[in-house]
């Protein structure tokens, strides 16, 4: 292909374009695909070059304090004790290695999430329709485009059936553009190239076929992406607030350390040693891991959620997930199984003819297809085909080709109708199916004995009564009609003056797990709300069955909702559990009304028109199986099983992730506080410093990483769904939270000092060894306290093996440093007597014993009060 030709495809005819690209409407063959893939590469936007291992590793040293420490250690190699400065260097490097590993672990889980939500595309290849990964599209491929798809590459249109595309992502124009196939003369701008489709734009209506003219960075989207390649991944609100808190905290710690440095020098300690000690204290006390703990917890949590069928598209949404207080859910497919079966027919007129016509309409006004005996497509429509095959068993393909389709008006949830124009015998007949109310209003005739006769009031009443009877049983009802036309095209205005044929009633039972999931919502303080395009009576029947519609609550239709003023809705909204016959625009109003009341709303949606409501909701939930690309694009969560129960599980996970993050932070901050408090105390009391610089760095290495990550692996606890949702504006660092950190820190510091005093009776070196050992060991034990609010007996020691592992490894390393000779001198520890070692173990255990004891007492008294109740 010549450079520059690419831009001119809109000027060529469809035949010229196909010839130029060596393609045809049947699509490319295997060889061509392979050749083109080699020539042009994958259909992907070039990603910003990722940071390499080395650069991530070195960025761990960018911290000013670590640099000071490095310099101090380097200088003291020449002046002081060579061994311990080397150890300091090694420990810092190990810390950096751990930091680097954490960075890549987080990045890897994020990437695997991105892959999970990467789009599929539909193409024609070798005469067959195929679903392939969008990345493997090549120039010359034939794209099949349908309402709801995101266009996967740039292309020249070959066919357009009322195809409309929203190109706002490229042109900023919010109105959809109607697409044509004719060549365009002269030079026109992107927005006017109406016979082209562009990567990243959204098909909002109709169907079409296009030949791919550009992929990857060679698309219009690619050109823009090149300009915007600099964008960085943004931090979540939690990370932002923790960063701010961390900065403040670091400032305070630096002042304390400066004070301590001053005191050390004043008391005549060696300058370099004082500096090294003060800086090591700062490094150990500043919780540099806060922000990365959040990333790791969120990333680990989301990969777990993905295994449980909920894919989160960004980390920010995970944070608000735990705050969700309202779930607005579709009925069909989400609360119900989406396995429909036709249960009954109702014929408007008389005679075998009527039934035949009803079945034929059901088969022809239908977009499902049969492949290898399997019926594929929208469940509402596959049910109709399955019913036809059961009744007639005729060759499906043969039948469809006997009555060719000339034109169509696709189904949308605003009209709630779908029409096709078929050649039946010598006549052109429009067949329409859809919601009973939307059709009966427009019916002028009925089909009876093979004839059309004017419809009477009685006919209408009979049909409405039948519709009501079906709906009360929770059946989904479709009406069918026809209309003879004398033209080869269809427009929306044609959907009037129908000849009513009859009704079909389908059953779609609730999913087994829906009822329990709804009950879980209610105990968790979350209100489930059903929003459906289906009939009010059908919707209410299902809603009652699963427990969404309870006494004192009611169902309203979209029309009734239009009559309710905003003020009235504000008052009534808590009573309305079911919205029936709604359009996507109503969804936005419902989300808005709840949000105004301060609620965090999750909203499901599957169609193109649902995208605005999904964006407006705090958590937009798209359907992985039946949802359109456009809805997946707009959503922040995708359900791979389309199941309501999965939303509830995801919320529980969201709550759990948040509480794990809180617990990790509590663990880190209380431990750091204890170290600082012990040093401040000895400094003020003019006692020898309790820790060597290596000690502090060792503690930082052992206790800051693994135990904190182990806490973020904590599984959801049973009582997670027994509390009301957290308020979204609740800060993580509340007064209670900080008080608890203070108390726990104080407790550990007190016992560390007890061990220190015991050691002082022998020597400063023993005191320092004992203080170090106690602080380190106590913080390892403290990891168990930090797993949750409950006592360890209630949580179970074995329910988090990671925390056991982190404890075991830490303990092993600590005792190696305390007991093994070469390590002893490297880490500046001395031999402890049997008695003193026991003393250390006792002091290290004491804070945990006290904390656990207070919890056990609380749990016992709580149980008592519960029993009294
Ligand atoms: P929901 O998914 O909440 O059940 P829909 O918007 O899919 O709502 O459907 C609303 C109504 O439109 C249905 O009750 C049915 O009468 C009608 N309908 C649904 N699917 C189709 C279709 N494929 N063709 C024609 N009418 C349909
Ligand atoms: Mg639907």
mmCIF file of N, CA and C in Angstrom, residues 48-107:
data_model
loop_
_atom_site.group_PDB
_atom_site.id
_atom_site.type_symbol
_atom_site.label_atom_id
_atom_site.label_comp_id
_atom_site.label_asym_id
_atom_site.label_seq_id
_atom_site.Cartn_x
_atom_site.Cartn_y
_atom_site.Cartn_z
ATOM 1 N N UNK A 48 2.765 3.460 26.562
ATOM 2 C CA UNK A 48 3.889 4.186 27.106
ATOM 3 C C UNK A 48 4.921 3.161 27.546
ATOM 4 N N UNK A 49 6.195 3.431 27.237
ATOM 5 C CA UNK A 49 7.208 2.447 27.567
ATOM 6 C C UNK A 49 7.234 2.223 29.070
ATOM 7 N N UNK A 50 7.164 0.957 29.461
ATOM 8 C CA UNK A 50 7.105 0.689 30.890
ATOM 9 C C UNK A 50 8.484 0.822 31.511
ATOM 10 N N UNK A 51 8.487 1.157 32.793
ATOM 11 C CA UNK A 51 9.749 1.291 33.500
ATOM 12 C C UNK A 51 10.426 -0.062 33.587
ATOM 13 N N UNK A 52 11.719 -0.085 33.319
ATOM 14 C CA UNK A 52 12.456 -1.339 33.421
ATOM 15 C C UNK A 52 12.784 -1.644 34.871
ATOM 16 N N UNK A 53 13.232 -2.898 35.096
ATOM 17 C CA UNK A 53 13.542 -3.336 36.460
ATOM 18 C C UNK A 53 14.577 -2.421 37.113
ATOM 19 N N UNK A 54 15.637 -2.096 36.360
ATOM 20 C CA UNK A 54 16.718 -1.291 36.942
ATOM 21 C C UNK A 54 16.231 0.079 37.354
ATOM 22 N N UNK A 55 15.423 0.684 36.477
ATOM 23 C CA UNK A 55 15.016 2.049 36.800
ATOM 24 C C UNK A 55 14.065 2.045 37.994
ATOM 25 N N UNK A 56 13.234 1.000 38.104
ATOM 26 C CA UNK A 56 12.373 0.900 39.285
ATOM 27 C C UNK A 56 13.235 0.706 40.528
ATOM 28 N N UNK A 57 14.246 -0.156 40.390
ATOM 29 C CA UNK A 57 15.134 -0.434 41.518
ATOM 30 C C UNK A 57 15.815 0.844 42.001
ATOM 31 N N UNK A 58 16.368 1.601 41.056
ATOM 32 C CA UNK A 58 17.084 2.807 41.468
ATOM 33 C C UNK A 58 16.147 3.877 41.991
ATOM 34 N N UNK A 59 14.896 3.844 41.504
ATOM 35 C CA UNK A 59 13.971 4.857 42.002
ATOM 36 C C UNK A 59 13.651 4.636 43.479
ATOM 37 N N UNK A 60 13.934 3.426 43.993
ATOM 38 C CA UNK A 60 13.723 3.169 45.412
ATOM 39 C C UNK A 60 14.715 3.979 46.270
ATOM 40 N N UNK A 61 15.805 4.424 45.647
ATOM 41 C CA UNK A 61 16.825 5.168 46.407
ATOM 42 C C UNK A 61 16.634 6.666 46.300
ATOM 43 N N UNK A 62 15.601 7.056 45.550
ATOM 44 C CA UNK A 62 15.424 8.495 45.322
ATOM 45 C C UNK A 62 15.087 9.223 46.607
ATOM 46 N N UNK A 63 14.550 8.458 47.556
ATOM 47 C CA UNK A 63 14.198 9.037 48.837
ATOM 48 C C UNK A 63 15.421 9.738 49.454
ATOM 49 N N UNK A 64 15.245 10.992 49.848
ATOM 50 C CA UNK A 64 16.358 11.797 50.358
ATOM 51 C C UNK A 64 17.006 11.138 51.570
ATOM 52 N N UNK A 65 16.151 10.576 52.448
ATOM 53 C CA UNK A 65 16.680 9.984 53.678
ATOM 54 C C UNK A 65 17.583 8.798 53.386
ATOM 55 N N UNK A 66 17.126 7.976 52.452
ATOM 56 C CA UNK A 66 17.919 6.797 52.105
ATOM 57 C C UNK A 66 19.269 7.256 51.548
ATOM 58 N N UNK A 67 19.232 8.331 50.781
ATOM 59 C CA UNK A 67 20.482 8.864 50.238
ATOM 60 C C UNK A 67 21.415 9.321 51.354
ATOM 61 N N UNK A 68 20.865 10.066 52.302
ATOM 62 C CA UNK A 68 21.691 10.540 53.422
ATOM 63 C C UNK A 68 22.321 9.344 54.138
ATOM 64 N N UNK A 69 21.457 8.329 54.346
ATOM 65 C CA UNK A 69 21.917 7.138 55.043
ATOM 66 C C UNK A 69 23.049 6.453 54.272
ATOM 67 N N UNK A 70 22.856 6.365 52.948
ATOM 68 C CA UNK A 70 23.873 5.747 52.108
ATOM 69 C C UNK A 70 25.200 6.485 52.227
ATOM 70 N N UNK A 71 25.112 7.814 52.137
ATOM 71 C CA UNK A 71 26.333 8.624 52.218
ATOM 72 C C UNK A 71 26.995 8.432 53.578
ATOM 73 N N UNK A 72 26.172 8.516 54.632
ATOM 74 C CA UNK A 72 26.714 8.367 55.983
ATOM 75 C C UNK A 72 27.391 7.011 56.143
ATOM 76 N N UNK A 73 26.729 5.978 55.605
ATOM 77 C CA UNK A 73 27.286 4.633 55.718
ATOM 78 C C UNK A 73 28.599 4.536 54.950
ATOM 79 N N UNK A 74 28.619 5.151 53.760
ATOM 80 C CA UNK A 74 29.830 5.113 52.944
ATOM 81 C C UNK A 74 30.979 5.809 53.655
ATOM 82 N N UNK A 75 30.689 6.973 54.222
ATOM 83 C CA UNK A 75 31.735 7.718 54.921
ATOM 84 C C UNK A 75 32.271 6.918 56.106
ATOM 85 N N UNK A 76 31.330 6.270 56.833
ATOM 86 C CA UNK A 76 31.771 5.593 58.054
ATOM 87 C C UNK A 76 32.538 4.302 57.761
ATOM 88 N N UNK A 77 32.523 3.856 56.500
ATOM 89 C CA UNK A 77 33.372 2.720 56.159
ATOM 90 C C UNK A 77 34.824 3.063 56.476
ATOM 91 N N UNK A 78 35.166 4.326 56.196
ATOM 92 C CA UNK A 78 36.561 4.741 56.396
ATOM 93 C C UNK A 78 36.856 5.134 57.833
ATOM 94 N N UNK A 79 35.856 5.596 58.532
ATOM 95 C CA UNK A 79 36.119 6.098 59.875
ATOM 96 C C UNK A 79 35.793 5.079 60.945
ATOM 97 N N UNK A 80 34.716 4.355 60.741
ATOM 98 C CA UNK A 80 34.252 3.538 61.863
ATOM 99 C C UNK A 80 34.307 2.067 61.584
ATOM 100 N N UNK A 81 33.249 1.443 62.026
ATOM 101 C CA UNK A 81 33.196 -0.005 62.018
ATOM 102 C C UNK A 81 32.733 -0.493 60.651
ATOM 103 N N UNK A 82 33.611 -1.106 59.928
ATOM 104 C CA UNK A 82 33.388 -1.494 58.528
ATOM 105 C C UNK A 82 32.205 -2.443 58.383
ATOM 106 N N UNK A 83 32.195 -3.462 59.264
ATOM 107 C CA UNK A 83 31.177 -4.503 59.141
ATOM 108 C C UNK A 83 29.762 -3.942 59.180
ATOM 109 N N UNK A 84 29.461 -3.169 60.227
ATOM 110 C CA UNK A 84 28.071 -2.759 60.403
ATOM 111 C C UNK A 84 27.639 -1.777 59.311
ATOM 112 N N UNK A 85 28.566 -0.981 58.797
ATOM 113 C CA UNK A 85 28.163 -0.087 57.704
ATOM 114 C C UNK A 85 27.843 -0.892 56.453
ATOM 115 N N UNK A 86 28.598 -1.965 56.265
ATOM 116 C CA UNK A 86 28.280 -2.838 55.132
ATOM 117 C C UNK A 86 26.891 -3.435 55.284
ATOM 118 N N UNK A 87 26.592 -3.843 56.525
ATOM 119 C CA UNK A 87 25.272 -4.422 56.774
ATOM 120 C C UNK A 87 24.186 -3.397 56.469
ATOM 121 N N UNK A 88 24.448 -2.155 56.881
ATOM 122 C CA UNK A 88 23.457 -1.104 56.593
ATOM 123 C C UNK A 88 23.219 -1.019 55.094
ATOM 124 N N UNK A 89 24.311 -1.017 54.342
ATOM 125 C CA UNK A 89 24.174 -0.947 52.889
ATOM 126 C C UNK A 89 23.366 -2.128 52.355
ATOM 127 N N UNK A 90 23.698 -3.318 52.850
ATOM 128 C CA UNK A 90 23.010 -4.520 52.367
ATOM 129 C C UNK A 90 21.516 -4.452 52.677
ATOM 130 N N UNK A 91 21.211 -4.009 53.896
ATOM 131 C CA UNK A 91 19.803 -3.952 54.288
ATOM 132 C C UNK A 91 19.046 -2.954 53.413
ATOM 133 N N UNK A 92 19.686 -1.820 53.134
ATOM 134 C CA UNK A 92 19.028 -0.828 52.274
ATOM 135 C C UNK A 92 18.776 -1.409 50.882
ATOM 136 N N UNK A 93 19.770 -2.118 50.383
ATOM 137 C CA UNK A 93 19.604 -2.712 49.052
ATOM 138 C C UNK A 93 18.483 -3.755 49.066
ATOM 139 N N UNK A 94 18.461 -4.568 50.142
ATOM 140 C CA UNK A 94 17.389 -5.565 50.260
ATOM 141 C C UNK A 94 16.025 -4.899 50.266
ATOM 142 N N UNK A 95 15.938 -3.800 51.000
ATOM 143 C CA UNK A 95 14.706 -3.028 51.058
ATOM 144 C C UNK A 95 14.278 -2.596 49.661
ATOM 145 N N UNK A 96 15.267 -2.139 48.895
ATOM 146 C CA UNK A 96 14.978 -1.688 47.542
ATOM 147 C C UNK A 96 14.530 -2.852 46.674
ATOM 148 N N UNK A 97 15.149 -4.021 46.902
ATOM 149 C CA UNK A 97 14.750 -5.209 46.132
ATOM 150 C C UNK A 97 13.285 -5.548 46.430
ATOM 151 N N UNK A 98 12.952 -5.518 47.719
ATOM 152 C CA UNK A 98 11.567 -5.791 48.099
ATOM 153 C C UNK A 98 10.615 -4.781 47.458
ATOM 154 N N UNK A 99 11.014 -3.509 47.517
ATOM 155 C CA UNK A 99 10.189 -2.454 46.926
ATOM 156 C C UNK A 99 9.984 -2.682 45.440
ATOM 157 N N UNK A 100 11.059 -3.085 44.764
ATOM 158 C CA UNK A 100 10.971 -3.339 43.325
ATOM 159 C C UNK A 100 10.032 -4.509 43.049
ATOM 160 N N UNK A 101 10.172 -5.570 43.864
ATOM 161 C CA UNK A 101 9.310 -6.737 43.677
ATOM 162 C C UNK A 101 7.847 -6.348 43.856
ATOM 163 N N UNK A 102 7.569 -5.534 44.878
ATOM 164 C CA UNK A 102 6.190 -5.098 45.118
ATOM 165 C C UNK A 102 5.660 -4.321 43.925
ATOM 166 N N UNK A 103 6.505 -3.450 43.396
ATOM 167 C CA UNK A 103 6.101 -2.633 42.250
ATOM 168 C C UNK A 103 5.656 -3.516 41.082
ATOM 169 N N UNK A 104 6.459 -4.522 40.781
ATOM 170 C CA UNK A 104 6.134 -5.347 39.614
ATOM 171 C C UNK A 104 4.974 -6.298 39.869
ATOM 172 N N UNK A 105 4.852 -6.741 41.108
ATOM 173 C CA UNK A 105 3.713 -7.602 41.463
ATOM 174 C C UNK A 105 2.419 -6.816 41.208
ATOM 175 N N UNK A 106 2.396 -5.568 41.690
ATOM 176 C CA UNK A 106 1.200 -4.742 41.523
ATOM 177 C C UNK A 106 0.931 -4.494 40.040
ATOM 178 N N UNK A 107 2.004 -4.189 39.306
ATOM 179 C CA UNK A 107 1.835 -3.890 37.885
ATOM 180 C C UNK A 107 1.331 -5.118 37.124
#
